[in-house]
Every structure is written in structure tokens, then in C-alpha cells.
XYZ file of C-alpha atoms in Angstrom:
594
model
C 34.443 -17.062 -4.932
C 34.362 -15.480 -1.467
C 31.645 -13.599 0.365
C 31.948 -10.567 2.632
C 29.206 -9.507 5.030
C 29.363 -6.072 6.658
C 27.799 -6.439 10.119
C 29.563 -3.936 12.385
C 26.867 -1.261 12.662
C 24.812 -0.458 15.753
C 21.381 -0.192 14.123
C 20.347 2.743 16.314
C 17.167 3.412 14.335
C 15.808 0.015 15.424
C 15.864 1.383 18.976
C 15.318 -1.193 21.747
C 15.557 -4.103 19.294
C 19.311 -3.527 19.022
C 20.096 -2.437 22.583
C 21.543 -5.873 23.334
C 21.951 -7.348 19.830
C 23.711 -6.638 16.574
C 21.388 -5.293 13.886
C 21.538 -8.521 11.893
C 20.202 -10.422 14.926
C 16.683 -9.055 14.504
C 14.160 -11.671 13.427
C 11.876 -11.758 10.421
C 9.320 -14.582 10.378
C 11.144 -16.304 13.238
C 14.609 -16.263 11.647
C 17.416 -13.770 12.251
C 18.682 -11.798 9.264
C 22.186 -13.192 9.661
C 21.028 -16.818 9.793
C 18.888 -16.355 6.698
C 21.768 -14.729 4.784
C 24.347 -17.304 5.870
C 22.137 -20.208 4.852
C 21.504 -18.557 1.470
C 25.250 -18.215 0.895
C 25.900 -21.705 2.248
C 23.866 -23.185 -0.614
C 26.207 -21.639 -3.187
C 29.721 -22.583 -4.296
C 31.481 -20.086 -2.021
C 34.924 -20.867 -0.576
C 34.676 -18.781 2.573
C 32.572 -16.125 4.278
C 34.231 -13.129 5.936
C 32.079 -11.191 8.396
C 33.149 -7.744 9.560
C 31.799 -7.439 13.104
C 31.767 -4.590 15.615
C 28.828 -3.800 17.859
C 27.978 -6.837 20.042
C 30.577 -8.728 18.001
C 31.311 -11.538 20.430
C 27.636 -12.303 20.942
C 27.238 -12.438 17.168
C 30.164 -14.864 16.879
C 28.688 -17.098 19.552
C 25.316 -17.149 17.830
C 26.743 -17.921 14.384
C 28.807 -20.777 15.792
C 25.550 -22.465 16.821
C 24.155 -22.493 13.267
C 26.265 -25.296 11.771
C 27.091 -23.405 8.582
C 29.249 -25.596 6.325
C 31.125 -22.813 4.511
C 34.212 -21.674 6.489
C 33.609 -18.389 8.310
C 36.266 -15.831 9.259
C 35.826 -12.656 11.285
C 37.373 -9.218 11.050
C 36.698 -6.879 13.946
C 35.975 -3.187 13.534
C 36.939 -1.914 16.966
C 35.853 1.647 16.243
C 32.418 0.774 14.818
C 30.829 3.659 16.754
C 33.084 6.247 15.079
C 33.228 4.929 11.518
C 30.962 3.979 8.652
C 30.916 1.047 6.238
C 33.812 2.353 4.120
C 36.104 1.588 7.046
C 34.587 -1.851 7.623
C 35.130 -2.756 3.971
C 38.676 -1.383 4.005
C 39.457 -3.824 6.828
C 38.476 -6.629 4.427
C 40.342 -5.282 1.360
C 42.767 -8.211 1.307
C 39.816 -10.590 1.045
C 38.499 -8.560 -1.897
C 41.806 -9.021 -3.701
C 42.059 -12.783 -3.045
C 39.222 -13.894 -5.296
C 35.946 -12.872 -6.906
C 33.705 -11.636 -4.089
C 30.047 -11.311 -3.228
C 29.498 -8.267 -1.002
C 26.463 -8.034 1.299
C 25.186 -5.654 3.920
C 23.644 -7.547 6.807
C 20.416 -5.552 7.012
C 19.114 -6.711 3.613
C 16.544 -9.474 3.298
C 15.884 -11.024 -0.114
C 14.486 -14.094 -1.800
C 16.831 -16.998 -2.615
C 16.634 -16.558 -6.381
C 18.475 -13.232 -6.199
C 21.802 -14.609 -5.032
C 21.614 -17.475 -7.507
C 20.934 -15.075 -10.387
C 23.866 -12.881 -9.343
C 26.311 -15.797 -9.300
C 25.098 -17.328 -12.538
C 25.396 -14.041 -14.441
C 28.634 -14.362 -16.426
C 29.486 -10.667 -16.194
C 32.335 -10.379 -13.662
C 31.446 -7.188 -11.780
C 27.846 -6.360 -10.977
C 25.756 -4.030 -8.861
C 22.332 -5.416 -8.063
C 19.731 -2.699 -8.732
C 15.967 -2.363 -8.816
C 13.685 0.229 -10.391
C 13.395 3.161 -8.013
C 10.176 3.408 -6.008
C 8.926 5.862 -3.412
C 9.633 3.562 -0.439
C 13.348 3.298 -1.210
C 16.117 5.270 0.509
C 19.810 5.692 -0.224
C 22.052 5.573 -3.256
C 20.630 5.250 -6.762
C 22.269 4.779 -10.160
C 21.617 5.758 -13.738
C 22.408 3.297 -16.502
C 22.753 3.241 -20.265
C 21.160 0.752 -22.634
C 24.134 -1.614 -22.233
C 23.735 -1.807 -18.428
C 26.744 0.403 -17.838
C 26.394 2.492 -14.692
C 26.878 6.071 -15.827
C 26.212 7.779 -12.484
C 25.900 7.030 -8.777
C 23.418 9.399 -7.119
C 23.554 9.688 -3.298
C 20.187 9.722 -1.584
C 20.434 13.385 -0.613
C 21.010 14.343 -4.271
C 18.049 12.466 -5.749
C 15.869 14.661 -7.948
C 12.324 13.344 -7.784
C 11.611 14.953 -11.139
C 14.073 12.403 -12.576
C 12.865 9.444 -10.508
C 11.852 7.434 -13.586
C 15.488 7.262 -14.683
C 16.820 5.921 -11.367
C 17.617 2.424 -10.181
C 18.122 1.824 -6.473
C 21.212 -0.059 -5.365
C 20.196 -3.150 -3.387
C 23.549 -3.102 -1.538
C 24.513 -6.489 -2.923
C 27.488 -6.602 -5.304
C 29.730 -8.993 -7.180
C 33.334 -7.788 -7.546
C 35.765 -9.599 -9.796
C 39.234 -10.162 -8.353
C 40.698 -8.001 -11.126
C 38.247 -5.148 -10.475
C 39.111 -5.175 -6.761
C 42.872 -5.312 -7.344
C 43.159 -2.793 -10.168
C 40.370 -0.360 -9.449
C 38.312 -0.615 -6.310
C 40.864 -1.196 -3.541
C 43.334 1.481 -4.778
C 40.447 3.945 -5.085
C 39.156 2.916 -1.646
C 42.512 3.592 -0.025
C 42.841 6.971 -1.734
C 39.286 8.031 -0.925
C 39.583 7.002 2.723
C 42.885 8.854 3.082
C 41.350 12.014 1.631
C 37.887 11.928 3.211
C 38.212 9.931 6.415
C 36.614 6.783 7.768
C 33.061 8.005 8.328
C 31.951 7.588 4.698
C 30.160 5.002 2.550
C 31.904 2.509 0.284
C 29.518 3.327 -2.563
C 31.146 6.751 -2.765
C 34.223 4.981 -4.116
C 32.118 3.400 -6.854
C 30.796 6.855 -7.652
C 34.321 8.205 -8.077
C 35.285 5.290 -10.333
C 32.233 5.924 -12.494
C 33.013 9.631 -12.753
C 36.577 8.871 -13.830
C 35.416 6.626 -16.649
C 35.706 3.123 -15.215
C 32.696 1.293 -16.621
C 33.631 -2.294 -15.810
C 30.817 -2.526 -13.259
C 27.467 -3.384 -14.840
C 23.983 -3.009 -13.415
C 22.040 -6.209 -12.914
C 18.398 -5.219 -12.916
C 15.956 -7.123 -10.751
C 12.606 -7.876 -12.347
C 9.948 -8.503 -9.742
C 12.307 -10.116 -7.227
C 11.485 -9.557 -3.561
C 13.895 -7.716 -1.255
C 13.809 -5.128 1.515
C 16.312 -3.061 3.461
C 15.609 -2.897 7.192
C 16.720 0.372 8.752
C 13.996 1.040 11.313
C 11.010 -0.548 13.037
C 8.653 0.373 10.192
C 10.913 -1.421 7.708
C 10.949 -4.424 10.018
C 7.161 -4.386 10.233
C 6.811 -4.387 6.440
C 9.531 -7.000 5.903
C 7.843 -9.269 8.454
C 4.731 -9.425 6.285
C 6.646 -9.572 2.985
C 8.768 -12.532 4.031
C 6.336 -14.443 6.220
C 6.711 -18.075 5.128
C 3.162 -19.164 5.894
C 0.982 -17.912 3.016
C -2.202 -17.607 5.080
C -0.440 -15.729 7.865
C 1.262 -13.450 5.350
C -2.097 -12.578 3.811
C -3.589 -11.921 7.249
C -0.699 -9.623 8.219
C -1.270 -7.557 5.084
C -5.035 -7.567 5.585
C -4.659 -6.202 9.105
C -2.825 -3.119 7.835
C -6.038 -1.780 6.223
C -4.086 0.352 3.737
C -0.694 1.957 3.162
C 0.089 -0.635 0.498
C 2.223 1.749 -1.559
C 5.019 0.684 0.817
C 4.944 -2.814 -0.670
C 7.132 -3.306 -3.767
C 5.106 -3.967 -6.920
C 2.031 -5.074 -4.979
C -1.198 -4.831 -6.965
C -3.850 -3.785 -4.440
C -7.315 -5.033 -5.395
C -8.532 -4.780 -1.809
C -8.983 -1.016 -1.472
C -11.226 1.445 -3.244
C -11.613 0.959 -6.971
C -9.995 3.234 -9.522
C -12.541 5.717 -10.846
C -10.099 7.037 -13.481
C -10.272 10.334 -11.655
C -8.792 12.856 -10.853
C -7.725 13.585 -14.405
C -4.087 14.256 -15.239
C -4.795 17.958 -15.690
C -6.478 18.238 -12.297
C -3.551 16.465 -10.662
C -1.159 18.861 -12.381
C -3.110 21.819 -11.010
C -2.915 20.358 -7.495
C 0.816 19.753 -7.916
C 1.254 23.383 -8.967
C -0.163 24.473 -5.603
C 1.561 21.761 -3.580
C 3.921 24.025 -1.609
C 1.146 26.331 -0.475
C -1.176 23.471 0.401
C 1.527 21.693 2.384
C 2.428 24.709 4.500
C -0.786 26.692 4.938
C -3.728 26.154 7.258
C -7.064 25.067 5.735
C -10.243 27.071 6.164
C -12.745 26.574 8.945
C -15.908 24.506 8.725
C -18.151 27.310 7.409
C -15.960 27.751 4.327
C -15.726 23.999 3.773
C -19.499 23.718 3.940
C -19.748 26.492 1.378
C -17.465 24.549 -0.971
C -19.525 21.386 -0.541
C -22.638 23.451 -1.222
C -21.133 24.641 -4.503
C -20.000 21.156 -5.554
C -23.308 19.384 -4.793
C -25.793 22.215 -5.266
C -27.173 21.721 -1.765
C -27.915 24.521 0.681
C -25.082 25.225 3.060
C -27.273 24.915 6.147
C -27.950 21.267 5.236
C -24.266 20.341 5.238
C -21.756 19.142 7.800
C -18.227 18.157 6.750
C -15.803 15.836 8.490
C -12.256 14.723 7.877
C -12.808 11.002 8.357
C -15.703 8.564 8.301
C -14.931 7.237 11.791
C -15.671 10.708 13.169
C -19.061 10.576 11.474
C -19.787 7.039 12.690
C -19.039 7.971 16.297
C -21.106 11.134 16.139
C -23.954 9.318 14.382
C -24.048 6.574 17.006
C -24.276 9.233 19.711
C -27.030 11.167 17.952
C -29.328 8.290 16.939
C -31.662 7.395 19.771
C -33.187 3.975 20.239
C -32.628 0.818 18.212
C -30.707 0.862 14.938
C -31.460 -1.347 11.960
C -29.109 -1.962 9.073
C -29.918 -2.875 5.502
C -26.567 -4.460 4.856
C -24.633 -7.559 4.108
C -21.355 -6.105 5.379
C -21.974 -2.379 5.560
C -18.901 -0.620 6.921
C -20.970 1.711 9.103
C -22.611 -1.126 11.011
C -19.238 -2.772 11.612
C -18.067 0.244 13.599
C -17.664 -0.750 17.289
C -20.216 1.878 18.328
C -22.972 -0.006 16.455
C -22.386 -3.472 17.881
C -25.408 -5.567 18.769
C -27.862 -3.871 16.417
C -30.474 -5.393 14.089
C -29.465 -6.292 10.545
C -31.644 -6.973 7.567
C -29.626 -9.470 5.546
C -30.165 -10.005 1.833
C -30.515 -13.463 0.330
C -27.377 -15.402 -0.560
C -27.591 -13.887 -4.037
C -27.587 -10.398 -2.535
C -31.107 -9.618 -3.769
C -33.695 -7.654 -1.835
C -36.499 -5.163 -2.444
C -38.225 -2.417 -0.538
C -41.280 -4.534 0.296
C -39.128 -7.180 2.000
C -37.243 -4.475 3.898
C -40.400 -2.800 5.143
C -41.917 -6.140 6.117
C -38.778 -7.057 8.068
C -38.754 -3.823 10.055
C -42.473 -4.046 10.731
C -41.668 -7.269 12.551
C -38.408 -5.953 14.060
C -39.205 -2.475 15.322
C -36.364 0.040 15.150
C -35.995 3.794 15.538
C -33.338 4.279 12.862
C -32.527 2.480 9.617
C -29.098 2.722 7.996
C -28.755 1.851 4.323
C -25.764 1.706 2.019
C -26.944 2.264 -1.544
C -25.437 0.707 -3.551
C -23.888 -1.894 -1.311
C -20.281 -2.738 -2.023
C -20.342 -6.443 -1.295
C -23.242 -8.479 -2.603
C -24.393 -5.983 -5.206
C -27.565 -4.756 -3.523
C -29.037 -1.613 -5.056
C -32.348 0.225 -4.745
C -33.401 2.721 -7.396
C -34.513 6.240 -6.534
C -38.248 5.535 -6.712
C -38.017 2.649 -4.262
C -35.710 4.502 -1.881
C -38.289 7.285 -1.777
C -40.941 4.673 -0.920
C -38.780 3.491 1.972
C -38.122 7.086 3.062
C -41.851 7.883 3.117
C -42.614 4.737 5.123
C -39.875 5.642 7.608
C -41.239 9.179 7.880
C -44.749 7.912 8.592
C -43.438 5.591 11.290
C -41.086 8.049 13.010
C -37.940 6.310 11.797
C -34.745 8.169 10.850
C -33.301 6.936 7.538
C -29.517 7.270 7.097
C -28.319 6.597 3.544
C -24.678 6.115 2.617
C -24.517 7.300 -1.001
C -20.721 7.124 -1.288
C -20.966 4.866 -4.345
C -24.192 6.103 -5.932
C -22.263 7.631 -8.868
C -20.982 4.160 -9.797
C -24.472 2.839 -10.525
C -25.005 1.959 -14.189
C -27.780 4.496 -14.610
C -27.564 7.975 -13.120
C -30.183 10.026 -11.310
C -30.709 7.751 -8.298
C -29.357 10.058 -5.605
C -31.717 11.661 -3.086
C -29.260 14.523 -2.673
C -31.592 17.370 -3.639
C -32.715 20.423 -1.690
C -36.401 19.645 -2.141
C -36.036 16.120 -0.714
C -33.900 17.289 2.230
C -36.452 20.051 2.847
C -39.392 17.662 2.790
C -37.981 14.945 5.054
C -36.613 15.861 8.465
C -35.898 12.176 9.071
C -33.315 11.911 6.257
C -29.513 11.933 6.688
C -27.295 11.360 3.626
C -23.618 10.487 3.993
C -20.953 10.541 1.261
C -17.305 9.549 1.501
C -15.939 11.853 -1.208
C -12.470 10.348 -0.947
C -13.514 6.958 -2.314
C -16.161 8.182 -4.734
C -13.749 10.614 -6.412
C -10.706 8.328 -6.435
C -8.751 10.227 -3.758
C -8.743 7.693 -0.946
C -5.894 9.408 0.881
C -7.711 12.739 1.175
C -9.894 11.810 4.164
C -12.969 13.815 3.181
C -16.578 13.012 4.059
C -19.778 15.032 4.089
C -23.177 14.711 5.746
C -26.410 16.233 4.410
C -29.534 16.722 6.508
C -32.113 19.437 7.127
C -32.362 18.578 10.799
C -28.799 17.781 11.794
C -28.885 16.628 15.380
C -27.020 18.528 18.047
C -24.344 15.817 18.079
C -23.761 16.078 14.328
C -23.629 19.865 14.462
C -21.258 19.922 17.387
C -19.014 16.950 16.584
C -18.904 16.587 12.808
C -18.885 20.253 11.837
C -16.002 20.817 14.218
C -13.665 18.652 12.151
C -11.423 20.228 9.508
C -10.519 18.717 6.179
C -6.895 19.346 5.253
C -5.640 21.855 2.716
C -5.372 19.373 -0.150
C -9.006 18.354 0.314
C -10.134 21.956 0.451
C -8.268 22.777 -2.753
C -9.767 19.702 -4.431
C -13.249 20.999 -3.612
C -12.256 24.467 -4.726
C -11.395 23.329 -8.266
C -13.696 20.290 -8.583
C -16.418 22.122 -10.506
C -13.978 22.855 -13.347
C -13.399 19.134 -13.785
C -16.948 17.775 -13.503
C -16.930 16.839 -17.186
C -13.721 14.865 -16.620
C -15.393 13.193 -13.640
C -18.375 12.081 -15.721
C -16.086 10.727 -18.450
C -14.095 8.851 -15.815
C -17.267 7.262 -14.457
C -18.256 6.080 -17.932
C -14.815 4.538 -18.440
C -14.989 2.870 -15.047
C -18.449 1.388 -15.646
C -17.341 0.004 -19.012
C -14.297 -1.613 -17.424
C -16.373 -3.011 -14.545
C -18.748 -4.591 -17.071
C -15.854 -6.069 -19.043
C -14.220 -7.373 -15.873
C -17.469 -8.955 -14.665
C -17.991 -10.584 -18.038
C -14.454 -12.012 -18.139
C -14.740 -13.317 -14.590
C -18.042 -15.015 -15.381
C -16.325 -16.961 -18.177
C -13.961 -18.635 -15.711
C -15.201 -22.048 -14.689
C -15.714 -22.408 -10.946
C -16.497 -18.737 -10.264
C -19.833 -17.106 -9.493
C -19.916 -13.335 -10.057
C -22.311 -11.163 -8.060
C -23.795 -8.124 -9.838
C -22.139 -4.857 -8.873
C -23.221 -1.234 -8.892
C -20.267 -0.045 -6.785
C -16.487 0.155 -7.126
C -15.842 -3.531 -6.400
C -16.867 -6.920 -7.765
C -17.581 -9.826 -5.425
C -16.973 -13.393 -6.574
C -17.576 -16.789 -5.065
C -14.732 -19.195 -5.820
C -16.547 -22.500 -5.606
C -13.537 -24.795 -5.726
C -11.579 -23.551 -2.721
C -11.578 -21.663 0.565
C -11.602 -17.900 -0.051
C -8.747 -17.106 2.332
C -6.560 -19.845 0.889
C -7.305 -18.599 -2.613
C -6.511 -14.984 -1.698
C -3.299 -16.060 0.043
C -2.182 -17.962 -3.050
C -2.762 -14.932 -5.295
C -0.650 -12.857 -2.913
C 2.091 -15.444 -2.545
C 2.405 -16.412 -6.232
C 1.487 -13.189 -8.040
C 1.901 -10.347 -5.509
C -1.794 -9.564 -6.022
C -3.812 -8.567 -2.957
C -7.565 -9.169 -3.117
C -10.030 -8.663 -0.286
C -12.219 -11.113 1.589
C -15.732 -10.272 2.701
C -16.386 -10.173 6.428
C -17.989 -13.601 6.558
C -14.962 -15.064 4.782
C -17.192 -16.557 2.112
C -16.335 -14.440 -0.905
C -13.519 -12.600 -2.656
C -13.875 -8.849 -3.191
C -12.057 -7.233 -6.100
C -11.629 -3.502 -6.615
C -11.888 -2.560 -10.277
C -8.574 -1.110 -11.433
C -7.223 -0.259 -14.873
C -7.663 -2.710 -17.756
C -3.953 -3.599 -17.649
C -4.058 -4.432 -13.939
C -7.376 -6.253 -14.239
C -5.981 -8.468 -16.984
C -3.094 -9.461 -14.713
C -5.600 -10.500 -12.068
C -7.703 -12.435 -14.570
C -4.625 -14.357 -15.707
C -3.631 -15.082 -12.105
C -7.110 -16.363 -11.229
C -7.250 -18.621 -14.280
C -3.797 -20.078 -13.611
C -4.506 -20.586 -9.913
C -7.771 -22.411 -10.564
C -6.145 -24.626 -13.200
C -3.506 -25.938 -10.795
């Protein structure tokens, strides 16, 4: 068996990274793509490797010669690499295709070692490596029948997203039998190139063969294997974290992204906001129906948005300010609050904003427990002008019921202290009715500011929608926060939310039941302490090991991403669906048993 690597392209989309290097010379986790690929091939029973070079070809030769690869390497030069595409590069190597069975690679693909081994060991002679289509993928897809026959090649520009579930993405790694190359592929390649020119893609030839009834090529489906195609600097950034060899560093790279994890193949994200089982399918369908208008039309101004919030929460419009992101609120809040700030928090996100550095924190006990008396006593001894409370807290399970929050509010009012309450997760509390979000309370207490991140509480984290309630909004809040616009999708969500309030309540009940089940199952695992939760996440203490090492192992071995609390002491787990949660439970049990 031979191997062919197509490495003539210029990699223009990688910009300055390929100004002086071939595309396959970029590094991922300290190793160039071409070195990684050559060493993977070198471990297999391959007679020779043929590399089609072009851009920066001599420099690539010189580099490869320094790698001490044992398999013989030959080069074919594409001298017109800047005027042709990969169909021409492969046509230059057509004699190699006809010599023996051949593995065909593009040099901008990175993949785990098991993939090439599985391809070689598969007894079927001619295979296209494919993976279930996902949103991050670009380029040619295929459709298959139940016998793994490829029934259609679909170029990227012809993909119908309404049919996405039926697609498999080509990984751009193939195995051609000698017979397939001699009798089918090479003759078709020559004919196609003669008719359509040299600036085409070799997969177009496979498409023609499929359309004319040649079904010798089978699809080899990947099942959870790791691979990535690197076309631009964003791809390189993602691949660098996917294929980082050091487990701790890989976890840290992912952690630093703070979101956008849909770009990661088959990653189960337990680090972000929990799944509230909302919006409902029908609500999503209604939003999809209006997608074109929402994408292209300008949202309303702040007065209209405040009116929508007023309708949704039954709070007077004059008590409301809306903002598009919580950071905007944090910055405005820090500018409007005068004097010293106190925080009732273990790791409250507000107090971790840079604008609140160096402030006073009331910290719960190690078990996360606290009460209003202990809070009041603390701030009697540590005088502040403003107190900021997250209720419930997301990390160590702290929660104060409505009666006790009112006691704290009254004490603050008597002592000239502004009380800011983040109620983003109040709906997740086991028992309802704890919110202070009522006109009569806002009317009675000028010192009260209530904040809600609607995006996380309603299961629409990507919407970027927050709201502030206060009778006496400071000049900063009025000027800064009200000036922000939510986008059209958020506005439409608010517009139709009232129709789906019953669905929202049902979703909350389902979520709470699943959180209780998840907490119970976690508590049965030896070596784990589970903190009580009234929010969208569960915090656990893994007694047997370091939290970061444990989280890194879950990511490395199971592609499961859990969070770590700020102190690094505990693991934080967002509650997802029962199916996903069971996968995590299994992974935790297996990891602790090793």
C-alpha cells in the first residue's frame, strides 16, 4: 500500500502564518501538521509516501528530510500551484494511484492515530472516511444507504440545511484500491480534467462516478473519533485546544474560551448554563418562522423593550432598564454605586468583574450555609454602602427565602445601604414565590435594585438579554444601561414569551426533577460530596483527587467539559438532559474507579 499527501496549496486563509511556509508547516501543540501526519503513516505498513508539493516546496522538502521518517518519500512538484486546485495535484500522482492500493490525505487535516489504523484494517478495498455532519463543518458531504454505499456527493455550496440530518461530511481521507484507481477513478479524472479544467476538486470526480452508478466506494463512518480540518486561523485555534497533548493544558485552553463550545465536535458542555428545557419546540418553531425578518430588520428602541419587559414581568415600565449584556450592567452599576461595596457571595460573577476588585466579601461556611442574622452581623462590623447578593447562588448552594431577604432589605434601608439582588436563577428554586420582583416592593424601597439575566434563566444563553428593576434608577443606570439595545431575536422572544409561560413553568418542573435525580445519583458515588443546589448547576467536591486534574481527565477520556469553581476546590456541573447527565455519571464513576 502507498500513501499520497496533497501539500501544494498556499493556505491563503491562514494569512501571515503561511507567508513564508507551506500550509502543512503550521504547528498544533508544538508539532507541524506534516510531521504529525508522516509519523502516523510511518507506523503503518506503507511501502512509500508520495507528497505533491508546490508553494514553498523546497523548504518543505528540506524540513521533511530532517525528520528521519523510515518510509521512503518521493516528491511530485506542482509548478502551477497558484493557478490550479487539488484535482491537478492528484492528476500529477495518477501513476502512483495505479501502482498499488493507496491512502489519500490532504495535508491540512489533523486526526487521532486510531483513524488511520481503522481505515487500513477495514477489509473493504475502497473507502471514503466520513463523519456525521455538524454545523462547524465545511465542504463536500455525502449521502449513504444502509449498506454504506455512497449514493450522492453534495458539494458544500449545494448543502440543504433542511436535510442536514442525512449528510455525512467527507474527512478528506480515502483508501483507493488499485483496481478502483485503474478502472474507474483515473480514467474519470482524466476525462473530467479535460472537460472542466485544472481549477477543480478531485471529489467532483467521485461525484460523477457515483452519479453514473459506480458504487464500489463505501463510506466508513467515524464514531466519536477526533479530527479537524484547518482552513483558517479560527480552525487552528480550535484544533490547538482539541489536540493539545497535555490534559491539564488542554482543559485550561478550553476553559479560557468561556463559551462557543458548539464548535467542538461532540463535546458535552457541563460548564455553561444549565438546560431549563425551554424554549419549547413550538416556541422555537415560531422563532424560526420569523427568522428572515429578525435577521435583517432593526430592533426597537429602549422604550419599546422596556414595555415588553413590563408585560412579561408585570412590573411598571418606569422601574425597568434593559441591557444587551451583563458586562454593560456591571460597568454601569460600579459607576453608580457610591462608597464601599459588600458582596454576599462565594464566587458571585458580579463581584468578579474587574470594576469591583478590592471590595468586601461575606463568605459562607465551607458547606455554603449562611443566614440573614450572620450577614447583618458581618456588615455591622464591616461597614459598607452597598450590598450585592446573588439569590440563589450558583456555586455553594446558598439561598435565602423571601421573608429573610425582606428582613435584609429592611435592615439595609434603615442603615442607608443599597441592596442589589441578582435574581437570575430565582425561578430554579425548589419552591416558587421567593422573588422580590413586585411593584409594591419596588415602590416601597428606593434602595432596592434587582437584576435578572433572562438569557440564562430562560435557556437562551446566546440571546444576550438582561434587565434591571429599580424605582430609583441612578443617573448612570438610566443613561448607560437604558441606552443599550437587545437584538431582534431577543425582542421577538419577549414579544411572544407570554404565550409560552405555561410551557416555561412545565420546563422548570422538569428541570427541578432532573436536578434532584442528578444530585441523588451523585451522592451515591463514593468519594463525592454534593452541595445542595437551588440554581442551574450542581457543585461537587471530589475528595480523592485534585479538581482540575479530575476535570481534565473527564475532558480527555470522555469529551465531557465540566467547570471548576474560582478557588479551584470544587467541580461545577450544569444540569442537562437525563441522557447527557447519565453519560456524565458513568464517566465520573469510571474515572473514580481507576
